[in-house]
CSV table of C-alpha atoms (C1' of nucleotides) in Angstrom, one decimal:
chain,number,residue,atom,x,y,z
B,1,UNK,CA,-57.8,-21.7,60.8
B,2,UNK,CA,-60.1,-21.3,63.5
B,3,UNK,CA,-58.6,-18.7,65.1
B,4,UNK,CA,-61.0,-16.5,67.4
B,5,UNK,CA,-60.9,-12.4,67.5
B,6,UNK,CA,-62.0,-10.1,70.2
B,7,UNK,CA,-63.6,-6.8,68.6
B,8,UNK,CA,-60.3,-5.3,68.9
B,9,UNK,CA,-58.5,-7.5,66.9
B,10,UNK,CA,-61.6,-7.5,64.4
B,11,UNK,CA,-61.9,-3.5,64.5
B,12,UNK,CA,-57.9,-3.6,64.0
B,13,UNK,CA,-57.9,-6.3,60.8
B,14,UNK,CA,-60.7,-4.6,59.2
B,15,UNK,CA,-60.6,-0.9,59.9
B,16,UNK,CA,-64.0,-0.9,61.1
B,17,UNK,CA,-64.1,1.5,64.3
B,18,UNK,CA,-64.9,-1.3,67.3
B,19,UNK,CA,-68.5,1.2,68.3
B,20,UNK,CA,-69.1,0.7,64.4
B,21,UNK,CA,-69.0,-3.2,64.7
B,22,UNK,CA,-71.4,-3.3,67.5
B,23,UNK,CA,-73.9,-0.9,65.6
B,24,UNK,CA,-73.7,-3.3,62.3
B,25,UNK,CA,-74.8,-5.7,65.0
B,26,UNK,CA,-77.5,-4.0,66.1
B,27,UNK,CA,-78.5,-2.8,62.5
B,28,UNK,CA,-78.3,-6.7,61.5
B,29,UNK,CA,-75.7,-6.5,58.8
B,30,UNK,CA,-73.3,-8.4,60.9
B,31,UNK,CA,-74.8,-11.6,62.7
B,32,UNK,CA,-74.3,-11.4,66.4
B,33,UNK,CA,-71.8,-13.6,67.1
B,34,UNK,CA,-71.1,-16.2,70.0
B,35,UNK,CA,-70.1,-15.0,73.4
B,36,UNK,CA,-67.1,-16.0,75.5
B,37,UNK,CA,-67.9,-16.9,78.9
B,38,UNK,CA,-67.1,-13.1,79.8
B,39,UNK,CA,-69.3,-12.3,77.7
B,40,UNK,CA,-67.5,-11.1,74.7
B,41,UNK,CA,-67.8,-11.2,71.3
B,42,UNK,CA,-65.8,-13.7,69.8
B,43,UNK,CA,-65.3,-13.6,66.1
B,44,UNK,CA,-64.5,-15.8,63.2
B,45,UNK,CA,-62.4,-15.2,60.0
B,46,UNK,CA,-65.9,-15.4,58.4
B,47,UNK,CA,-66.9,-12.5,60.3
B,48,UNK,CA,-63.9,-10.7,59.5
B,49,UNK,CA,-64.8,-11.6,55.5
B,50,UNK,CA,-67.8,-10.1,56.0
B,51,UNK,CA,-66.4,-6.8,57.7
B,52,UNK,CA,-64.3,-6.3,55.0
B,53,UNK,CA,-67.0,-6.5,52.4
B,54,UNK,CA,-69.0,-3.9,54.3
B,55,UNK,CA,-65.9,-1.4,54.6
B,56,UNK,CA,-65.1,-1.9,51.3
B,57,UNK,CA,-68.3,-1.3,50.2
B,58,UNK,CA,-68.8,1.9,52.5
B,59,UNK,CA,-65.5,3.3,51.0
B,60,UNK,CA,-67.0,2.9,47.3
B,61,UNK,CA,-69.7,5.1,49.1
B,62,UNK,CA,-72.4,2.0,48.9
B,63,UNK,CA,-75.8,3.2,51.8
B,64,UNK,CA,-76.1,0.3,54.2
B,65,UNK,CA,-79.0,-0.9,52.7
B,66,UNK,CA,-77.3,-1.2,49.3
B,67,UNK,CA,-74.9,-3.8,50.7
B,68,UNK,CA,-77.2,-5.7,53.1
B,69,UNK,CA,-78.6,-6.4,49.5
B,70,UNK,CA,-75.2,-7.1,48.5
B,71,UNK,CA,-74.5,-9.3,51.5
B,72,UNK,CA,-77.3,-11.5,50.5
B,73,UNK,CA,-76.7,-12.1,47.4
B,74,UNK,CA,-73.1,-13.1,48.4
B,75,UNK,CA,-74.4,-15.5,50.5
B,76,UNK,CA,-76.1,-17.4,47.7
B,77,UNK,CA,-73.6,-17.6,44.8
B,78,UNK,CA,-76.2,-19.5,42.6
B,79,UNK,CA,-78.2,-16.3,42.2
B,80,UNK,CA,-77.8,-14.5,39.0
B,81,UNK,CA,-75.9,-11.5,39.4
B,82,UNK,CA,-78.1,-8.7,37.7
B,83,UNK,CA,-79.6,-7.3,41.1
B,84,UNK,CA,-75.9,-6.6,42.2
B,85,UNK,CA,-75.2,-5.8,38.6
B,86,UNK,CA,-77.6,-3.3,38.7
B,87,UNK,CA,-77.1,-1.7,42.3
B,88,UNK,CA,-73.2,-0.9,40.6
B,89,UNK,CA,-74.6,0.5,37.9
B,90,UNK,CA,-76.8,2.7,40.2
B,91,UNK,CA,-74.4,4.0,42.0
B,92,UNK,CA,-72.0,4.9,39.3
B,93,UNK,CA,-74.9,6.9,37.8
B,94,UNK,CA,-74.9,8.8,41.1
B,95,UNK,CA,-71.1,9.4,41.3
B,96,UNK,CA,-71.2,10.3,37.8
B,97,UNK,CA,-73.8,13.0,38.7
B,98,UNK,CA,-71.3,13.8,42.2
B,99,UNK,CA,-68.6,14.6,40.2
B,100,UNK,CA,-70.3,16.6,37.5
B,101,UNK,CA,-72.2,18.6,40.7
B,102,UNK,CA,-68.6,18.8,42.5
B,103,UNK,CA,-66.5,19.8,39.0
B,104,UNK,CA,-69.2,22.8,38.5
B,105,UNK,CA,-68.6,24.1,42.1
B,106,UNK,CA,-65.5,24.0,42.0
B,107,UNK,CA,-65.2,26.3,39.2
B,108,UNK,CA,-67.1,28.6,41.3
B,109,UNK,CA,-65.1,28.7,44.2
B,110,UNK,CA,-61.9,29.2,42.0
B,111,UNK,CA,-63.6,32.4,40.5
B,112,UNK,CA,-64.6,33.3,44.3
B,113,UNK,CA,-61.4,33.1,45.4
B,114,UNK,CA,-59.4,34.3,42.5
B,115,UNK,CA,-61.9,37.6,42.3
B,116,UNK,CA,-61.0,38.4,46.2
B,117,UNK,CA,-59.5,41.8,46.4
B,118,UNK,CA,-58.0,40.8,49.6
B,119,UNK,CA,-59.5,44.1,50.5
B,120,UNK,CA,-62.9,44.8,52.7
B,121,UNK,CA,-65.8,42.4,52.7
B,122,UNK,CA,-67.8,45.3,51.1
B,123,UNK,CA,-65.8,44.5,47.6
B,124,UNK,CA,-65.6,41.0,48.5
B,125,UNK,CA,-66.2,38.8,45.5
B,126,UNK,CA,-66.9,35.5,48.0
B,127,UNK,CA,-69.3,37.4,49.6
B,128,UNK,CA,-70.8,39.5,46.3
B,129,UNK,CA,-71.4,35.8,44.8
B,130,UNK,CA,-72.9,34.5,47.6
B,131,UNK,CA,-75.4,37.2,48.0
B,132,UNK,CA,-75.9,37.3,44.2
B,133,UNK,CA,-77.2,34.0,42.7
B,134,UNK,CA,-77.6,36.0,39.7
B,135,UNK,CA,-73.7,36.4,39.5
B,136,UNK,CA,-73.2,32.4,39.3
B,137,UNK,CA,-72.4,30.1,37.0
B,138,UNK,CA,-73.1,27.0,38.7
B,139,UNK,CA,-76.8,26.9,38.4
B,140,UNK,CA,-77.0,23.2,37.5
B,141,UNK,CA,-77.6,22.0,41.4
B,142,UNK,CA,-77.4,19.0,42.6
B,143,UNK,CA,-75.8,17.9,45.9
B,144,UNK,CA,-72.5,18.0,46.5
R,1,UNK,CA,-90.4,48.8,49.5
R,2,UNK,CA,-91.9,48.1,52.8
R,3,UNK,CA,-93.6,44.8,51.8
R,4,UNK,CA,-94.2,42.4,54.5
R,5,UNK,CA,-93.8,38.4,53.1
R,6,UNK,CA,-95.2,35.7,55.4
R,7,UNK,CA,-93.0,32.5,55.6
R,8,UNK,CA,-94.4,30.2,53.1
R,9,UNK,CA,-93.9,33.8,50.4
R,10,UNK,CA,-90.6,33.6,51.7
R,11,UNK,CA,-89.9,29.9,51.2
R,12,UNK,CA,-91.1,30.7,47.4
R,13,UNK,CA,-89.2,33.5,47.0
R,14,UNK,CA,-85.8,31.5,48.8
R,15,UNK,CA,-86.6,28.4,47.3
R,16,UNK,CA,-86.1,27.0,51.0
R,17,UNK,CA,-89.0,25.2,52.5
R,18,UNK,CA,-91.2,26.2,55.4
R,19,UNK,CA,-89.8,24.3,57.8
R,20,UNK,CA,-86.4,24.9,57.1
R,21,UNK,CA,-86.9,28.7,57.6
R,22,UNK,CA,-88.0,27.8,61.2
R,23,UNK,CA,-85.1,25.7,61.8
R,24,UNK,CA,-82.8,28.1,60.5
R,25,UNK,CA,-84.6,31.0,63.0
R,26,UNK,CA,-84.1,28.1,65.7
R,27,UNK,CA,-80.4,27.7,65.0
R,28,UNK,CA,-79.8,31.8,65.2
R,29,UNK,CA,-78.8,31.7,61.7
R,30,UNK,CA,-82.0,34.4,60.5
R,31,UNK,CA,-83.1,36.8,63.4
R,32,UNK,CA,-86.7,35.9,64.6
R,33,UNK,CA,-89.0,38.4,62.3
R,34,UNK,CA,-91.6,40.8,63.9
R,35,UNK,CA,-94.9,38.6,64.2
R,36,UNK,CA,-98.3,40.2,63.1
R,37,UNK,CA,-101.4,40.0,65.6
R,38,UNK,CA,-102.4,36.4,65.0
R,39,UNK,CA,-99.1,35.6,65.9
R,40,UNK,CA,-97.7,34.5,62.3
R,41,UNK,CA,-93.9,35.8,61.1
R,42,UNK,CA,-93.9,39.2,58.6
R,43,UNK,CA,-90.4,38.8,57.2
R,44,UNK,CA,-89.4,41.9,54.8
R,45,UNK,CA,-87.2,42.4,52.1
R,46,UNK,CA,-83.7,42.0,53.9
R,47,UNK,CA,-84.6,38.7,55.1
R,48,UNK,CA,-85.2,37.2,51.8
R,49,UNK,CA,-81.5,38.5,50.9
R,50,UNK,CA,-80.9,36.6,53.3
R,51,UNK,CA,-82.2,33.5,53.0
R,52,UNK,CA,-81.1,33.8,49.5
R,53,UNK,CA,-77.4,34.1,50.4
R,54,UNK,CA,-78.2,30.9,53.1
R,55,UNK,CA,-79.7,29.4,50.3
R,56,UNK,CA,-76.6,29.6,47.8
R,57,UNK,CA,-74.1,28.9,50.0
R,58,UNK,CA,-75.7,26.0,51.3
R,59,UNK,CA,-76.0,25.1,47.5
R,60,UNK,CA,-72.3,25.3,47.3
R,61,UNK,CA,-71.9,22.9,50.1
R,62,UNK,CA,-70.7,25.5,52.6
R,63,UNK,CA,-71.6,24.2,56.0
R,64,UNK,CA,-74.0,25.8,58.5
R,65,UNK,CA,-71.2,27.5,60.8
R,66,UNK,CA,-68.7,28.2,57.4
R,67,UNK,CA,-72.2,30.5,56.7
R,68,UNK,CA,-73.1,32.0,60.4
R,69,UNK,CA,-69.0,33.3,59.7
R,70,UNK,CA,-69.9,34.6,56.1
R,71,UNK,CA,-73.0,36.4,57.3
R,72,UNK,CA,-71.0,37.8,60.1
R,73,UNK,CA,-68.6,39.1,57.7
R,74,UNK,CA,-71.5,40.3,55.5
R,75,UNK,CA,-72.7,42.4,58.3
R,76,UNK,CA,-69.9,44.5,58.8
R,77,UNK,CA,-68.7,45.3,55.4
R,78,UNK,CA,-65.7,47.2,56.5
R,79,UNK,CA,-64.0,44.3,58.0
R,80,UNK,CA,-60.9,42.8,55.9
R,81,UNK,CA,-61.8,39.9,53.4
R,82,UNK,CA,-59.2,37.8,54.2
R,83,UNK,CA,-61.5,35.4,56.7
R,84,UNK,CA,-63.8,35.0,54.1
R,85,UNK,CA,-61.4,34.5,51.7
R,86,UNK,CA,-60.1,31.5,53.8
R,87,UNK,CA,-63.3,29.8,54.4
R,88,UNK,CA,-63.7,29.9,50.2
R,89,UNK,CA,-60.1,28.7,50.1
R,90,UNK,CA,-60.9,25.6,52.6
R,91,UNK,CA,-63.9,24.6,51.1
R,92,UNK,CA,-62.2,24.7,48.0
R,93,UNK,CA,-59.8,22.0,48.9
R,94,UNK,CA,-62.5,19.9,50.8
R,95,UNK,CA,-64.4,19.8,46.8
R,96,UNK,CA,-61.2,18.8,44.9
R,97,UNK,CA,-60.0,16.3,47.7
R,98,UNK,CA,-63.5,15.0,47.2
R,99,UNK,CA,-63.6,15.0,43.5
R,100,UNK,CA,-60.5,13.2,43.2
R,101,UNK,CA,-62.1,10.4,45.3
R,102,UNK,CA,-65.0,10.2,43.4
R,103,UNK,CA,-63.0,10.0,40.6
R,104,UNK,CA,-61.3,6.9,41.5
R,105,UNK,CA,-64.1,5.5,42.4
R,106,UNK,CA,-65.7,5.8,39.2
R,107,UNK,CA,-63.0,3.8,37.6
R,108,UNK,CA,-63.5,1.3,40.3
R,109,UNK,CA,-67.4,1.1,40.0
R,110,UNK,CA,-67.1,1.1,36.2
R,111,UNK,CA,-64.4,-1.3,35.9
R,112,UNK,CA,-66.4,-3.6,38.1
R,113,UNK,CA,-69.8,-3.4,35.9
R,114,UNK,CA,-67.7,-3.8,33.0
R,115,UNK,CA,-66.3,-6.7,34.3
R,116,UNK,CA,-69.7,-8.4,35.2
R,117,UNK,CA,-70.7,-11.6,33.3
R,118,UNK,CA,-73.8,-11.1,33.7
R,119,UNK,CA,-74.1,-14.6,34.9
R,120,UNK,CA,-74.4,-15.7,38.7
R,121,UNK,CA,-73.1,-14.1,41.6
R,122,UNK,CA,-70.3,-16.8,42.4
R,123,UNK,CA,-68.1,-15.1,39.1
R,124,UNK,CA,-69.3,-12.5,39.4
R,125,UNK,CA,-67.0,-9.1,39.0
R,126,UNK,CA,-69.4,-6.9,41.7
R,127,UNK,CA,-68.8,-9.0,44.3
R,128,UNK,CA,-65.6,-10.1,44.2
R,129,UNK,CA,-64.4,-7.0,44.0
R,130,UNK,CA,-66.4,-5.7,46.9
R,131,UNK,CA,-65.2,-9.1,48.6
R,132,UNK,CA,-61.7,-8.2,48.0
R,133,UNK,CA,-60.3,-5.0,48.6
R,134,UNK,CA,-56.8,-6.3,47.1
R,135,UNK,CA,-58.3,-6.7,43.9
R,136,UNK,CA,-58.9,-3.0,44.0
R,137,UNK,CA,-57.4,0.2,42.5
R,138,UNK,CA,-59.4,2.5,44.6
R,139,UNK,CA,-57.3,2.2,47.8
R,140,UNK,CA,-56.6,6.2,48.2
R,141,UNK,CA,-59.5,6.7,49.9
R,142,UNK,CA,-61.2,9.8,51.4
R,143,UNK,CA,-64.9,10.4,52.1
R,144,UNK,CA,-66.5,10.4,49.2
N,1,DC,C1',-52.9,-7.2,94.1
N,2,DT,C1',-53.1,-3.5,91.6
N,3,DT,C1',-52.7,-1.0,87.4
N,4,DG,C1',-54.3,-0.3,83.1
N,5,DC,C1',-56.3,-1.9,79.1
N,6,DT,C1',-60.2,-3.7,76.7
N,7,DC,C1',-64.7,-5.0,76.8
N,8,DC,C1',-69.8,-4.7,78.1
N,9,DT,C1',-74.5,-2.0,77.8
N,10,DC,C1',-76.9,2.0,77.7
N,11,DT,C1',-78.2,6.7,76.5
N,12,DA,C1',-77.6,10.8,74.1
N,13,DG,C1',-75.5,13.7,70.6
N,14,DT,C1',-74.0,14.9,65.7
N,15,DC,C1',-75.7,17.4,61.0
N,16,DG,C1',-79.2,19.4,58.4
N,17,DC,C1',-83.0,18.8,57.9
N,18,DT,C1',-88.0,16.3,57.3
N,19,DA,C1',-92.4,14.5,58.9
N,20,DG,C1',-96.3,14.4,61.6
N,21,DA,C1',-99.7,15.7,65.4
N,22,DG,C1',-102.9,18.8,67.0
N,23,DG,C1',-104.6,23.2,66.9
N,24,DA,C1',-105.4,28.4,65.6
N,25,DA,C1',-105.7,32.0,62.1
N,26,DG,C1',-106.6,33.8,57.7
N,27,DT,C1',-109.2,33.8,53.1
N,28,DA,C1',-112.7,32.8,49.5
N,29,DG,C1',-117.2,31.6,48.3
N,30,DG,C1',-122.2,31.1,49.3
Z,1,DC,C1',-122.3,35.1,59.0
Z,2,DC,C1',-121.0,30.4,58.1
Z,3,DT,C1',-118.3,27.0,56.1
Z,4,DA,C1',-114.5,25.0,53.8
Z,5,DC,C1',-109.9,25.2,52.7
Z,6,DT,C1',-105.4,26.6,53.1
Z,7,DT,C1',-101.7,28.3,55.7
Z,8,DC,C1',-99.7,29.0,59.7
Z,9,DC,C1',-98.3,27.9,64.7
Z,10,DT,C1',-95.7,24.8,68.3
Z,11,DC,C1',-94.0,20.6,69.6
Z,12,DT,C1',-91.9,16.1,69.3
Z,13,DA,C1',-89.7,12.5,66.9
Z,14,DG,C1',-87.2,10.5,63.0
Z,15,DC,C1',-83.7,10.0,59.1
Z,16,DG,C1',-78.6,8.0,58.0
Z,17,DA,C1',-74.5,6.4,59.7
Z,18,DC,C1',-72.3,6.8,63.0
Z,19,DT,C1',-69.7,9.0,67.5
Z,20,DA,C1',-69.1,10.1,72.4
Z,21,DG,C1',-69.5,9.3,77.1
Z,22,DA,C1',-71.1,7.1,81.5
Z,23,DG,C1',-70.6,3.5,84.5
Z,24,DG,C1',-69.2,-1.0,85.3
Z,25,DA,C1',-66.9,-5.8,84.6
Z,26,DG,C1',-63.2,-8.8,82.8
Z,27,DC,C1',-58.6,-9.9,82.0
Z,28,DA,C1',-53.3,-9.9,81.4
Z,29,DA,C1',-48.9,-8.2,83.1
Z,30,DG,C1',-45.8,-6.7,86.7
DNA sequence: CTTGCTCCTCTAGTCGCTAGAGGAAGTAGG
DNA sequence: CCTACTTCCTCTAGCGACTAGAGGAGCAAG
């Protein structure tokens, strides 16, 4: 129950790169944790908790400073849940927009590469495309 | 024919800002311009096709050495297409690998604000999903 | 006891810009 | 011609979210 973890074993269980861990620390989204007598970080399953919350998080493509929002309000379940209600709802908006940006682009690159004549980069429809906004459908930016 | 732009025309015309021309110039990416006596850069026509075809590409989410490649190619229009073709090709599958992540996590995000109770944070949907990756349907990940 | 792994701290680099300081040059009006 | 304003110049530093590497110490197994 109160087993202890070296970074290792915490980088291993959680998927969090062991240089990643140490820069949470520094950033303050993991609490620093007690020290052997070597000096090493020693690590609770709390910890480990945590760790997965934050790679989980970063996955769902979450900026740090979404989830030390998150983290907080995890930490005090009595809250009422509408400021993590709302930072979902945020993002989805944004992946909604991602998608929309990414499905549009994509079209483009199929007609790129479906219009190569395989030939000279003077007929080159990647290059005539690229060189030619006018020639584009996308239009509707947004980053990809 | 002959006009001569100075940058901020040229960041107007491009649509790319001042200080992105100069880091682009910096990078090798656009060839320094011929500077006029107080020392300012004249760009002309050519390099506003340029930074137009930077522009674009960079719009599509092309990377910075995927375009030093494509204006390479662009320079010597006699060379085959084929390179070009496979940078298109390439990019192409980075956007639908990254589309189909995004579209899982939509379903992720949205089943998780669906699932909110609007109530407090210790039922609620956000969190305990983020909490617990095994509660997830995300799981093939990807950047997203 | 030595080999080899993991850990420590620290600095610097990545990508594609963006922001700001501090100063010179060009332009429009009086 | 003088002033005010804008644009330009160079330079350095910062963003987000890490990643890489140097240089050294701890620790477990053979």
């Amino acid at each position: 129950m109160t087993d202890i973890f070296t970074i290792g074993d915490a980088a291993r269980e959680s998927g969090v790169k062991v240089p990643t861990i140490r820069y949470y620390e520094e950033i303050g989204l993991l609490p620093p944790p007690p020290r052997t007598e070597g000096g090493r970080r020693a690590y609770g399953a709390e910890d480990l908790r945590r760790l997965a919350f934050i790679r989980h998080a970063r996955e769902l493509g979450f900026e740090i400073e979404a989830i030390r929002t998150l983290l907080q309000l995890q930490d005090d379940p009595a809250q009422p849940c509408a400021a993590a209600d709302a930072i979902a709802r945020d993002h989805l908006v944004t992946v909604e927009r991602r998608i929309a940006s990414l499905t549009a682009l994509r079209a483009e690159l199929q007609r790129m590469v479906e219009g190569c004549s395989h030939g000279h980069v003077a007929t080159c429809r990647v290059i005539e495309i690229l060189a030619d906004h006018g020639a584009c459908v996308h239009h509707a930016g947004g980053r990809a």
